[in-house]
Amino acid sequence: MTEREYDVVIIGSGAGGGTVAKELAPLAKSGARIAVLEWGPRFREEEFTGREIEMAARLYHEGGGVLTKDGAMTLAFGKAYGGSTVVYTGTSLVVRPDTVARWGVKGLDHADLARRSAKYMAENNVHLIPEEDQNENNRLFRDACRRLSWRVEQFPVNVKGCRGSGLCNLGCPNAAKQGTHRVQLPQAESAGVEVITNCKVERIEDRAVLARVAPCRFGFPSAWEPGEHRVKARFVVVCGGAVNTCALLLRSNLPARLPVLGKWLTTHPALILVAEHPRPITNFHGHPKSYYCDHFTESRRFLLETCMYFPFMTAKSMCGFGAPHEAMMRRFDRLQMILSLAIDPAREHNAVGINAAGEPVVDYTLADDVLNSLLESMRAAARIFFEAGAVRVHAPATERFAIERADRERIDDLVVRKWLRPGRVSISAAHLMGGARMGAGPDDSVTNEWGEVHGLPWLFVGDSALFPRCAEINPYLTIMALADRVAERVTRRLSAPGGR
Ligand SMILES: Cc1cc2nc3c(=O)[nH]c(=O)nc-3n(C[C@H](O)[C@H](O)[C@H](O)COP(=O)(O)OP(=O)(O)OC[C@H]3O[C@@H](n4cnc5c(N)ncnc54)[C@H](O)[C@@H]3O)c2cc1C
Ligand code: SF4
């Protein structure tokens, strides 16, 4: 085993870890030794092929299909230099004031998060895509929402030189999406922060981590040789993403009382909804995500967003098999798509645990209120599809494969709860939040409002695990804002006399 020593070790390089690394860059410049240990590889440009099955297997943990314990939901999160920011779509929203108020974390206010989010919006080139570059999938959604008098807004996105290939969730092949792999990590590295890829942290010990570097199958070789490494650090910042951060902390048997570790996980359970138009609608040209409808956020607790998924993902998102399924897939260029997301309440029993091998097990129950939100979201999406001119809508909670246009006045009768059964309907989640929530003390949380783990002053959490409840919008910008706070606190502690 190789022994190493650093001032700060950051575990994970996604929205949280990449941000912390970049914010600590001035310390690295002035001599502090800082390392980011990332489980995934750093891909070469030519390895972003845009091919669905190949890229899903390379870029995601378990190909993007991590199953919850009951098998009712799949979870998608990235594993690469840049974490899930390599595969996210780059929609960039600032958390709403009422959401932060609902979190009720003393010392955490909306103005502070908004100020920090604005910094990353500027850094990541966040802007609105001009009308002429928006595709028909997006315009149909927007115009239908407006005709229905439902609130619809344009997503700001973080792209530079976007060529509209629609492949964002497979890793942008055009280097346009401004994730931490394009912006924050390169800045950190040029200041002297070391990023070690193919390096999985197995356990955290007292002011040290045990890591294993795997031989390289893709991308650039790791800066460290394959094998085991014990790395001493004055501060450790865990940014492995909600699921892996919790699993790592749980298997480390930390000497602190953390009774809620892993608990209160939220996921924004989501459905990919599909409808067929009588003609091609160019859904796969242009940036996939330009609009969202938050008209039902308060009343029904769901969001609707434009989206475009790839053939395998689309096929698996539709219920049923056989001729109608095949017929719809064959008309892929006529499909309009909407992603619906339930705004799920945080519940103690929705939790990340570990199995005997120390690997994560996500125990998440799709509760009645969440299923009702998804049911209402399907009905609303079906109205949008028909308003936009679709000839048939595949609504998973129906007895039939699709609702025909002639039946569009009967949506509420046809889309019913009876058919929305976990396991029957394909539900997925990509916004995993909580498990190491911020709060006042160990009885209700894992860290304080600065991400410091209760009782372990050298250990921080700096990622999506910090959310006390869900973000109620797409979360990455808020994760960066929270990570920015964590980095500020680490900087202050490291710069204090004695550096503790
Ligand atoms: C397909 C998809 C689309 C999305 N689109 C959007 C969007 O448009 N807008 C938005 O706001 N959000 C979006 N999100 C969500 C957003 O990307 C995530 O919420 C965010 O990236 C999470 O940040 P994080 O730092 O917590 O974790 P991640 O970004 O997932 O990074 C965690 C990193 O830690 C590494 N790691 C884990 N465990 C270890 C370990 N033990 N040792 C070493 N390394 C480890 C992982 O390999 C990973 O690279 C999307 C997510 C997905 C999957
Ligand atoms: S749509 Fe733009 S950001 Fe997305 S993959 Fe294509 S070029 Fe990249």
Coordinates of C-alpha atoms and ligand atoms in Angstrom, one line a residue:
M1 CA 0.0 0.0 0.0
T2 CA 1.3 3.5 -0.9
E3 CA 1.2 6.1 1.8
R4 CA 0.4 9.7 0.8
E5 CA -0.3 13.0 2.5
Y6 CA -2.4 16.0 1.5
D7 CA -3.9 19.0 3.2
V8 CA -7.4 18.4 1.7
V9 CA -8.8 15.3 0.0
I10 CA -12.0 15.8 -2.1
I11 CA -13.9 12.6 -2.9
G12 CA -15.8 12.9 -6.2
S13 CA -15.5 15.5 -9.0
G14 CA -19.1 16.2 -10.0
A15 CA -21.2 19.3 -9.3
G16 CA -20.1 19.3 -5.7
G17 CA -16.6 18.1 -5.8
G18 CA -15.6 20.0 -8.9
T19 CA -16.9 23.2 -7.3
V20 CA -15.0 22.6 -4.0
A21 CA -11.8 21.8 -6.0
K22 CA -12.0 25.1 -8.0
E23 CA -12.8 27.2 -4.9
L24 CA -9.8 25.7 -3.1
A25 CA -7.5 26.5 -6.1
P26 CA -6.1 29.7 -4.5
L27 CA -4.9 27.6 -1.5
A28 CA -3.2 25.2 -3.9
K29 CA -1.5 28.1 -5.6
S30 CA -0.1 29.2 -2.3
G31 CA 1.3 25.7 -1.5
A32 CA -1.5 23.6 0.0
R33 CA -1.6 20.0 -1.3
I34 CA -5.1 19.3 -2.5
A35 CA -6.3 16.1 -4.3
V36 CA -9.6 15.1 -5.9
L37 CA -10.1 11.3 -5.9
E38 CA -12.6 10.3 -8.6
W39 CA -13.8 6.8 -9.1
G40 CA -14.6 7.2 -12.8
P41 CA -12.2 7.8 -15.7
R42 CA -11.3 11.0 -17.6
F43 CA -12.4 10.4 -21.1
R44 CA -10.6 11.5 -24.3
E45 CA -12.6 13.7 -26.6
E46 CA -12.8 11.0 -29.3
E47 CA -14.4 8.6 -26.7
F48 CA -17.6 10.7 -26.6
T49 CA -19.2 8.8 -29.5
G50 CA -22.8 9.6 -28.7
R51 CA -23.7 5.9 -29.2
E52 CA -26.4 5.2 -26.6
I53 CA -25.6 1.7 -25.2
E54 CA -21.8 2.3 -25.3
M55 CA -21.9 5.7 -23.6
A56 CA -24.5 4.7 -21.0
A57 CA -22.3 1.8 -20.0
R58 CA -19.2 4.0 -19.8
L59 CA -20.5 7.1 -18.2
Y60 CA -23.1 6.0 -15.6
H61 CA -22.9 3.8 -12.5
E62 CA -24.4 0.5 -13.6
G63 CA -25.2 1.9 -17.0
G64 CA -27.7 4.4 -15.5
G65 CA -30.0 1.6 -14.2
V66 CA -29.3 1.3 -10.5
L67 CA -32.4 -0.2 -9.1
T68 CA -34.1 0.7 -5.8
K69 CA -34.4 -2.2 -3.3
D70 CA -38.0 -3.0 -4.4
G71 CA -37.1 -2.8 -8.1
A72 CA -39.7 -0.1 -8.8
M73 CA -37.4 2.8 -9.8
T74 CA -34.1 3.1 -11.7
L75 CA -31.6 5.7 -10.5
A76 CA -29.1 7.4 -12.9
F77 CA -25.9 9.1 -11.8
G78 CA -22.6 9.6 -13.5
K79 CA -19.1 8.1 -12.9
A80 CA -16.4 10.2 -14.6
Y81 CA -14.1 13.1 -14.3
G82 CA -16.9 15.7 -13.9
G83 CA -19.4 13.2 -12.3
S84 CA -23.0 13.6 -13.4
T85 CA -22.2 17.0 -14.9
V86 CA -20.8 15.0 -17.9
V87 CA -24.2 13.5 -18.5
Y88 CA -26.6 16.2 -17.3
T89 CA -28.6 18.4 -19.7
G90 CA -27.2 21.6 -18.3
T91 CA -30.5 23.3 -17.4
S92 CA -29.6 25.9 -14.8
L93 CA -32.2 27.1 -12.3
V94 CA -31.8 29.1 -9.1
V95 CA -33.6 27.5 -6.1
R96 CA -36.8 29.4 -5.1
P97 CA -37.1 31.3 -1.9
D98 CA -40.1 29.3 -0.7
T99 CA -38.2 26.1 -1.1
V100 CA -35.3 27.3 1.0
A101 CA -37.8 28.5 3.6
R102 CA -39.4 25.0 3.6
W103 CA -36.0 23.5 4.3
G104 CA -35.9 25.4 7.5
V105 CA -32.1 25.3 8.0
K106 CA -31.0 28.0 10.4
G107 CA -28.1 30.1 8.9
L108 CA -29.0 29.1 5.3
D109 CA -30.9 31.8 3.4
H110 CA -32.1 32.2 -0.1
A111 CA -30.2 35.4 -0.8
D112 CA -26.9 33.7 -0.1
L113 CA -27.6 30.7 -2.3
A114 CA -28.9 33.0 -5.1
R115 CA -25.7 35.1 -5.0
R116 CA -23.5 32.0 -5.2
S117 CA -25.6 30.5 -8.0
A118 CA -25.2 33.7 -10.0
K119 CA -21.4 33.3 -9.8
Y120 CA -21.7 29.8 -11.3
M121 CA -24.2 30.9 -13.9
A122 CA -21.6 33.4 -15.1
E123 CA -18.7 30.9 -14.9
N124 CA -20.7 28.3 -16.9
N125 CA -22.0 30.6 -19.6
V126 CA -25.6 30.1 -18.6
H127 CA -28.0 31.8 -21.1
L128 CA -31.2 31.4 -23.0
I129 CA -31.1 29.6 -26.4
P130 CA -32.5 32.0 -29.1
E131 CA -35.9 31.1 -30.6
E132 CA -34.4 30.2 -34.0
D133 CA -32.3 27.5 -32.4
Q134 CA -35.1 25.8 -30.5
N135 CA -36.5 22.6 -32.0
E136 CA -40.1 21.8 -32.6
N137 CA -40.4 19.4 -29.7
N138 CA -39.8 22.4 -27.5
R139 CA -41.9 24.9 -29.3
L140 CA -44.9 22.5 -29.4
F141 CA -44.7 22.2 -25.7
R142 CA -44.4 25.9 -25.1
D143 CA -47.2 26.9 -27.4
A144 CA -49.6 24.2 -26.1
C145 CA -48.9 25.3 -22.4
R146 CA -49.6 28.9 -23.4
R147 CA -52.9 28.0 -25.1
L148 CA -53.9 26.0 -22.0
S149 CA -53.0 29.1 -19.9
W150 CA -50.4 27.1 -17.9
R151 CA -47.3 28.9 -16.8
V152 CA -44.4 28.0 -19.0
E153 CA -40.8 29.3 -18.7
Q154 CA -37.6 28.9 -20.8
F155 CA -34.7 27.0 -19.3
P156 CA -31.4 28.8 -19.1
V157 CA -28.7 26.3 -20.2
N158 CA -25.0 26.2 -19.8
V159 CA -23.6 25.6 -23.3
K160 CA -20.9 27.2 -25.4
G161 CA -20.8 26.4 -29.1
C162 CA -23.8 24.0 -28.9
R163 CA -24.3 22.2 -32.2
G164 CA -27.8 20.9 -31.3
S165 CA -26.9 17.2 -31.5
G166 CA -29.3 16.4 -28.6
L167 CA -26.8 14.0 -27.0
C168 CA -26.3 15.8 -23.7
N169 CA -27.2 12.8 -21.5
L170 CA -24.6 10.6 -23.3
G171 CA -21.8 13.1 -22.8
C172 CA -21.6 16.0 -25.2
P173 CA -19.5 14.9 -28.2
N174 CA -19.0 18.6 -29.2
A175 CA -17.4 19.8 -25.9
A176 CA -20.2 22.4 -25.6
K177 CA -21.8 21.6 -22.2
Q178 CA -20.1 23.5 -19.4
G179 CA -19.9 20.9 -16.7
T180 CA -17.3 20.8 -14.0
H181 CA -15.1 18.7 -16.4
R182 CA -15.0 21.7 -18.8
V183 CA -14.9 24.6 -16.4
Q184 CA -14.1 24.1 -12.7
L185 CA -11.8 21.0 -12.7
P186 CA -9.4 22.4 -15.4
Q187 CA -9.2 25.7 -13.5
A188 CA -8.4 23.8 -10.3
E189 CA -5.7 21.7 -12.0
S190 CA -4.0 24.7 -13.5
A191 CA -3.7 26.1 -10.0
G192 CA -2.1 22.9 -8.8
V193 CA -5.0 20.8 -7.5
E194 CA -4.3 17.1 -8.4
V195 CA -7.2 15.0 -9.9
I196 CA -6.7 11.3 -9.6
T197 CA -9.1 9.3 -11.7
N198 CA -10.0 5.6 -11.6
C199 CA -9.6 6.0 -7.9
K200 CA -12.4 4.7 -5.7
V201 CA -12.4 5.6 -2.0
E202 CA -13.2 2.5 -0.1
R203 CA -13.2 3.9 3.5
I204 CA -12.7 7.0 5.5
E205 CA -10.5 6.7 8.6
D206 CA -9.5 9.3 11.2
R207 CA -8.1 12.1 9.0
A208 CA -7.3 9.7 6.2
V209 CA -8.9 7.7 3.4
L210 CA -8.2 4.3 1.9
A211 CA -8.5 4.3 -1.9
R212 CA -8.0 1.8 -4.6
V213 CA -6.9 2.8 -8.1
A214 CA -8.1 0.5 -10.9
P215 CA -6.3 -0.2 -14.2
C216 CA -7.5 2.1 -16.9
R217 CA -10.0 0.7 -19.5
F218 CA -11.0 4.0 -21.0
G219 CA -9.6 7.5 -21.1
F220 CA -6.4 8.8 -19.7
P221 CA -4.4 6.6 -17.3
S222 CA -4.7 7.6 -13.6
A223 CA -2.0 9.7 -12.1
W224 CA -1.4 7.0 -9.5
E225 CA -0.5 3.4 -10.2
P226 CA -3.1 0.7 -9.8
G227 CA -3.4 -0.6 -6.3
E228 CA -4.2 0.5 -2.7
H229 CA -3.3 4.0 -1.4
R230 CA -3.7 5.3 2.1
V231 CA -4.0 9.1 2.0
K232 CA -3.7 11.2 5.2
A233 CA -5.5 14.5 5.0
R234 CA -6.1 17.4 7.4
F235 CA -9.6 17.8 5.9
V236 CA -11.7 15.4 3.9
V237 CA -14.7 16.6 1.8
V238 CA -17.0 13.9 0.6
C239 CA -18.7 14.7 -2.8
G240 CA -19.6 11.2 -4.2
G241 CA -23.2 12.1 -5.0
A242 CA -26.1 11.4 -2.6
V243 CA -26.1 7.6 -2.9
N244 CA -22.3 7.0 -2.9
T245 CA -21.6 9.7 -0.3
C246 CA -24.0 8.0 2.2
A247 CA -22.7 4.5 1.4
L248 CA -19.1 5.6 1.9
L249 CA -19.9 7.3 5.2
L250 CA -21.9 4.3 6.4
R251 CA -19.2 1.8 5.6
S252 CA -16.5 3.9 7.3
N253 CA -17.9 3.3 10.8
L254 CA -17.2 6.9 11.8
P255 CA -16.6 7.6 15.5
A256 CA -19.6 10.0 15.7
R257 CA -23.3 9.7 16.6
L258 CA -25.0 10.1 13.2
P259 CA -28.4 8.4 13.6
V260 CA -30.0 10.0 10.5
L261 CA -27.1 9.2 8.1
G262 CA -28.5 7.9 4.8
K263 CA -32.1 8.9 5.7
W264 CA -34.5 11.5 4.2
L265 CA -33.5 10.8 0.6
T266 CA -35.5 12.5 -2.1
T267 CA -35.3 11.7 -5.8
H268 CA -37.8 13.7 -8.0
P269 CA -39.3 10.4 -9.3
A270 CA -39.8 10.9 -13.1
L271 CA -41.7 9.6 -16.1
I272 CA -40.7 9.9 -19.7
L273 CA -44.0 10.5 -21.6
V274 CA -44.3 10.1 -25.4
A275 CA -46.9 11.1 -28.0
E276 CA -47.0 10.6 -31.7
H277 CA -47.6 13.4 -34.3
P278 CA -48.9 12.9 -37.8
R279 CA -45.6 14.2 -39.3
P280 CA -41.9 14.4 -38.3
I281 CA -41.2 17.0 -35.7
T282 CA -37.4 17.1 -35.6
N283 CA -37.3 16.2 -31.9
F284 CA -33.7 15.1 -32.1
H285 CA -32.2 18.2 -33.7
G286 CA -31.3 21.1 -31.4
H287 CA -30.8 21.3 -27.6
P288 CA -33.2 18.9 -26.1
K289 CA -34.5 21.0 -23.2
S290 CA -35.7 24.5 -23.6
Y291 CA -39.0 24.8 -21.6
Y292 CA -40.6 23.8 -18.3
C293 CA -44.0 24.1 -16.9
D294 CA -44.2 24.8 -13.1
H295 CA -47.9 25.6 -13.1
F296 CA -48.6 22.7 -10.8
T297 CA -45.7 22.9 -8.4
E298 CA -47.8 24.1 -5.5
S299 CA -51.2 22.5 -6.2
R300 CA -50.2 19.0 -7.5
R301 CA -46.5 18.8 -6.7
F302 CA -45.1 18.1 -10.1
L303 CA -43.1 19.7 -12.9
L304 CA -43.2 19.1 -16.6
E305 CA -40.1 19.6 -18.8
T306 CA -39.3 19.1 -22.4
C307 CA -36.9 16.3 -23.1
M308 CA -35.6 14.0 -25.9
Y309 CA -34.4 10.5 -25.1
F310 CA -32.6 8.0 -27.2
P311 CA -34.2 4.9 -28.7
F312 CA -33.4 2.4 -26.0
M313 CA -34.3 4.7 -23.2
T314 CA -37.6 5.7 -25.0
A315 CA -38.5 2.1 -25.7
K316 CA -38.0 1.1 -22.1
S317 CA -40.0 4.0 -20.8
M318 CA -43.1 2.9 -22.6
C319 CA -45.2 0.2 -21.0
G320 CA -46.1 -2.8 -23.0
F321 CA -44.6 -4.9 -25.8
G322 CA -45.5 -6.1 -29.3
A323 CA -47.0 -4.4 -32.3
P324 CA -48.2 -1.1 -30.9
H325 CA -44.9 -0.5 -29.1
E326 CA -43.0 -1.4 -32.2
A327 CA -45.2 0.8 -34.4
M328 CA -44.6 3.8 -32.1
M329 CA -40.9 3.3 -32.0
R330 CA -40.7 3.0 -35.8
R331 CA -42.2 6.5 -35.9
F332 CA -39.4 7.9 -33.7
D333 CA -39.0 11.1 -35.7
R334 CA -42.6 12.0 -35.0
L335 CA -42.5 11.5 -31.2
Q336 CA -42.9 14.5 -28.9
M337 CA -41.6 13.8 -25.4
I338 CA -42.2 15.3 -21.9
L339 CA -40.4 14.5 -18.7
S340 CA -42.6 14.7 -15.6
L341 CA -41.1 15.0 -12.2
A342 CA -42.8 14.5 -8.8
I343 CA -41.8 16.8 -6.1
D344 CA -41.4 14.2 -3.4
P345 CA -41.6 15.0 0.3
A346 CA -38.5 14.0 2.4
R347 CA -39.3 10.9 4.5
E348 CA -37.1 9.3 7.1
H349 CA -37.6 5.7 5.8
N350 CA -36.5 6.6 2.2
A351 CA -32.8 5.9 2.8
V352 CA -29.5 4.8 1.5
G353 CA -28.1 1.7 3.4
I354 CA -25.3 -0.7 2.6
N355 CA -25.1 -4.4 2.0
A356 CA -22.6 -6.8 3.5
A357 CA -20.0 -5.7 0.9
G358 CA -20.5 -2.0 1.9
E359 CA -22.2 -1.2 -1.5
P360 CA -25.3 1.1 -1.5
V361 CA -28.8 -0.2 -1.3
V362 CA -31.5 2.4 -1.9
D363 CA -34.7 1.8 0.0
Y364 CA -37.2 4.1 -1.6
T365 CA -41.0 3.6 -1.4
L366 CA -43.1 5.3 -4.0
A367 CA -45.8 6.6 -1.6
D368 CA -49.4 7.3 -2.5
D369 CA -49.0 11.1 -2.7
V370 CA -46.0 10.8 -5.1
L371 CA -47.9 8.3 -7.3
N372 CA -50.9 10.7 -7.3
S373 CA -48.6 13.5 -8.4
L374 CA -47.2 11.3 -11.2
L375 CA -50.8 10.4 -12.2
E376 CA -51.8 14.1 -12.4
S377 CA -48.6 14.8 -14.4
M378 CA -49.6 12.2 -17.0
R379 CA -53.0 13.7 -17.4
A380 CA -51.5 17.2 -17.8
A381 CA -48.9 16.0 -20.3
A382 CA -51.6 14.2 -22.3
R383 CA -53.5 17.5 -22.5
I384 CA -50.4 19.3 -23.7
F385 CA -49.7 16.6 -26.3
F386 CA -53.2 16.7 -27.8
E387 CA -53.2 20.5 -27.6
A388 CA -50.0 20.4 -29.6
G389 CA -51.6 18.2 -32.3
A390 CA -50.6 14.7 -31.4
V391 CA -52.6 11.8 -32.9
R392 CA -52.0 9.4 -30.0
V393 CA -50.5 9.6 -26.6
H394 CA -48.8 6.8 -24.7
A395 CA -49.9 7.3 -21.1
P396 CA -48.4 4.6 -18.9
A397 CA -51.4 4.5 -16.5
T398 CA -54.0 3.3 -19.0
E399 CA -55.4 -0.1 -19.8
R400 CA -54.5 0.4 -23.5
F401 CA -51.1 1.2 -25.0
A402 CA -52.2 4.6 -26.2
I403 CA -55.0 7.1 -26.0
E404 CA -56.3 8.1 -29.5
R405 CA -57.0 11.7 -30.4
A406 CA -60.8 10.9 -30.6
D407 CA -60.7 10.1 -26.9
R408 CA -58.9 13.3 -25.8
E409 CA -61.9 14.6 -23.8
R410 CA -61.8 11.4 -21.7
I411 CA -58.2 11.6 -20.4
D412 CA -59.3 11.6 -16.7
D413 CA -61.4 8.5 -17.2
L414 CA -58.6 6.6 -19.1
V415 CA -55.5 7.6 -17.1
V416 CA -56.3 6.1 -13.7
R417 CA -54.5 5.1 -10.6
K418 CA -55.4 1.5 -11.0
W419 CA -52.9 1.2 -13.8
L420 CA -50.1 3.2 -12.1
R421 CA -48.5 0.4 -10.2
P422 CA -44.8 0.5 -9.2
G423 CA -43.1 -2.1 -11.2
R424 CA -45.6 -1.9 -14.1
V425 CA -44.7 1.6 -15.1
S426 CA -41.1 2.7 -15.8
I427 CA -40.2 5.3 -13.2
S428 CA -36.7 6.7 -13.1
A429 CA -34.8 9.4 -11.1
A430 CA -31.8 11.5 -11.8
H431 CA -32.1 14.2 -9.1
L432 CA -30.9 12.3 -6.0
M433 CA -30.8 14.5 -2.9
G434 CA -30.3 14.2 0.8
G435 CA -29.1 11.4 3.1
A436 CA -26.5 13.6 4.8
R437 CA -28.8 16.5 5.3
M438 CA -27.9 19.9 6.8
G439 CA -29.5 20.9 10.1
A440 CA -29.1 21.9 13.7
G441 CA -27.7 18.8 15.4
P442 CA -27.2 15.0 15.1
D443 CA -30.8 14.2 16.0
D444 CA -32.1 15.8 12.8
S445 CA -29.1 16.0 10.4
V446 CA -25.7 14.8 9.5
T447 CA -23.9 18.2 9.0
N448 CA -24.4 21.8 10.0
E449 CA -25.3 24.5 7.5
W450 CA -21.7 24.6 6.3
G451 CA -21.5 20.9 5.5
E452 CA -19.3 20.1 8.6
V453 CA -20.2 16.6 9.8
H454 CA -21.5 16.8 13.4
G455 CA -18.8 15.7 15.9
L456 CA -16.0 15.3 13.2
P457 CA -14.5 18.8 12.6
W458 CA -12.1 17.5 9.9
L459 CA -14.9 15.9 7.8
F460 CA -17.2 17.7 5.4
V461 CA -20.0 16.8 2.9
G462 CA -20.1 19.0 -0.2
D463 CA -22.7 17.6 -2.6
S464 CA -26.3 16.7 -3.2
A465 CA -26.4 14.6 -0.1
L466 CA -26.7 17.9 1.9
F467 CA -30.3 18.7 0.8
P468 CA -32.6 18.6 3.8
R469 CA -35.6 18.2 1.4
C470 CA -35.8 18.1 -2.3
A471 CA -34.8 21.1 -4.5
E472 CA -38.2 21.3 -6.2
I473 CA -36.3 22.3 -9.4
N474 CA -33.4 20.9 -11.4
P475 CA -30.7 20.9 -8.6
Y476 CA -27.2 21.2 -10.0
L477 CA -26.8 25.0 -9.6
T478 CA -28.0 24.8 -6.0
I479 CA -25.5 22.0 -5.3
M480 CA -22.7 24.2 -6.6
A481 CA -23.9 27.0 -4.4
L482 CA -23.9 24.7 -1.3
A483 CA -20.5 23.4 -2.3
D484 CA -19.2 26.9 -2.6
R485 CA -20.2 27.5 1.1
V486 CA -18.4 24.3 2.1
A487 CA -15.2 25.4 0.3
E488 CA -15.4 28.8 2.0
R489 CA -15.6 27.1 5.4
V490 CA -12.7 24.7 4.5
T491 CA -10.6 27.6 3.4
R492 CA -11.3 29.5 6.6
R493 CA -10.4 26.5 8.7
L494 CA -7.2 25.7 6.7
S495 CA -6.1 29.3 6.8
A496 CA -6.6 29.6 10.6
P497 CA -3.6 29.4 12.9
G498 CA -2.8 25.7 13.2
G499 CA -5.1 25.0 10.2
R500 CA -7.8 23.1 12.0
Ligands
LIG1 C1 -29.0 12.3 -17.0 C2 -29.0 13.4 -16.0 C3 -29.5 14.7 -16.4 C4 -29.5 15.7 -15.5 N1 -29.8 16.9 -15.9 C5 -29.8 18.0 -15.1 C6 -30.0 19.3 -15.5 O1 -30.3 19.5 -16.7 N2 -30.0 20.3 -14.6 C7 -29.7 20.0 -13.3 O2 -29.8 21.0 -12.5 N3 -29.4 18.8 -12.8 C8 -29.4 17.8 -13.7 N4 -29.1 16.5 -13.3 C9 -28.7 16.3 -11.9 C10 -27.3 16.8 -11.6 O3 -26.4 16.3 -12.6 C11 -26.9 16.1 -10.2 O4 -27.8 16.5 -9.3 C12 -25.5 16.6 -9.8 O5 -24.5 16.5 -10.7 C13 -25.1 15.9 -8.5 O6 -23.9 16.4 -8.0 P1 -23.0 15.7 -7.0 O7 -21.7 16.4 -6.8 O8 -23.8 15.4 -5.8 O9 -22.7 14.2 -7.6 P2 -22.2 13.8 -9.0 O10 -22.2 15.0 -10.0 O11 -22.9 12.6 -9.4 O12 -20.7 13.4 -8.8 C14 -20.3 12.4 -7.9 C15 -18.9 11.8 -8.4 O13 -18.3 11.2 -7.2 C16 -17.8 9.9 -7.7 N5 -17.7 9.0 -6.6 C17 -18.7 8.4 -6.0 N6 -18.3 7.6 -5.0 C18 -16.9 7.7 -5.0 C19 -15.9 7.1 -4.2 N7 -16.2 6.2 -3.2 N8 -14.6 7.4 -4.5 C20 -14.3 8.3 -5.5 N9 -15.3 8.9 -6.3 C21 -16.6 8.6 -6.0 C22 -18.7 9.5 -8.8 O14 -18.1 8.6 -9.7 C23 -19.1 10.8 -9.5 O15 -18.2 11.1 -10.5 C24 -29.1 15.5 -14.2 C25 -28.6 14.2 -13.8 C26 -28.6 13.2 -14.7 C27 -28.1 11.8 -14.3
SF4_2 S1 -27.2 19.5 -27.7 FE1 -25.5 20.9 -27.5 S2 -24.8 20.6 -25.4 FE2 -26.1 18.8 -25.9 S3 -24.8 17.2 -26.7 FE3 -25.4 18.4 -28.5 S4 -23.8 20.0 -28.7 FE4 -23.6 19.2 -26.7

